[in-house]
C-alpha angles and dihedrals in degrees: 000000000000092000091050091051090049090051091050091051091048089053091051091048089052088057099040103040097063090046091052092049091046094048091049090052090240118110110147113173117234103218118199141138110280135176104238091199093057092042091051092050089052091050091049092050093051093044095051098060094119097023127093112264112257097032091110117063122193121208110191148124118267091262135004116186124196141151112259146124098273096202094050093044093048089050091050093049091046090051092051090048094048090051092048092048093045099047103036126077112278090231093057127083127241116218126203115196126191125193139161134201137160092290098051145275126318125207115192126185113192125189138154097241125127094264129225114311111254092241091058100045096091090059097049095104098038113119 
């Protein structure tokens, strides 16, 4: 119970902290080497609090190191997962795939939801 509460609070902090930095006009990125695989597993764990275990599948190499702001990247992955879990049928899986090549890393979240309406797609990345 305590661990679940801690995970829920971490998820809330992931949502609130960037908003506070953005509203204050201060949002310096904290670049460091991070293992994207570990970070993705953390995001999946925090995003599945009210979801049956096993609904999210992760397809990835054993490790995938890159330079990033771990908190911002974890928040972005968590947000994608929450959206996928919220807007896709509860009986369908959500798959997160990680890959890397000479141009960079790719994070893909696949679900069977209806998708974003065409008219709203241009506003997806607006703050």
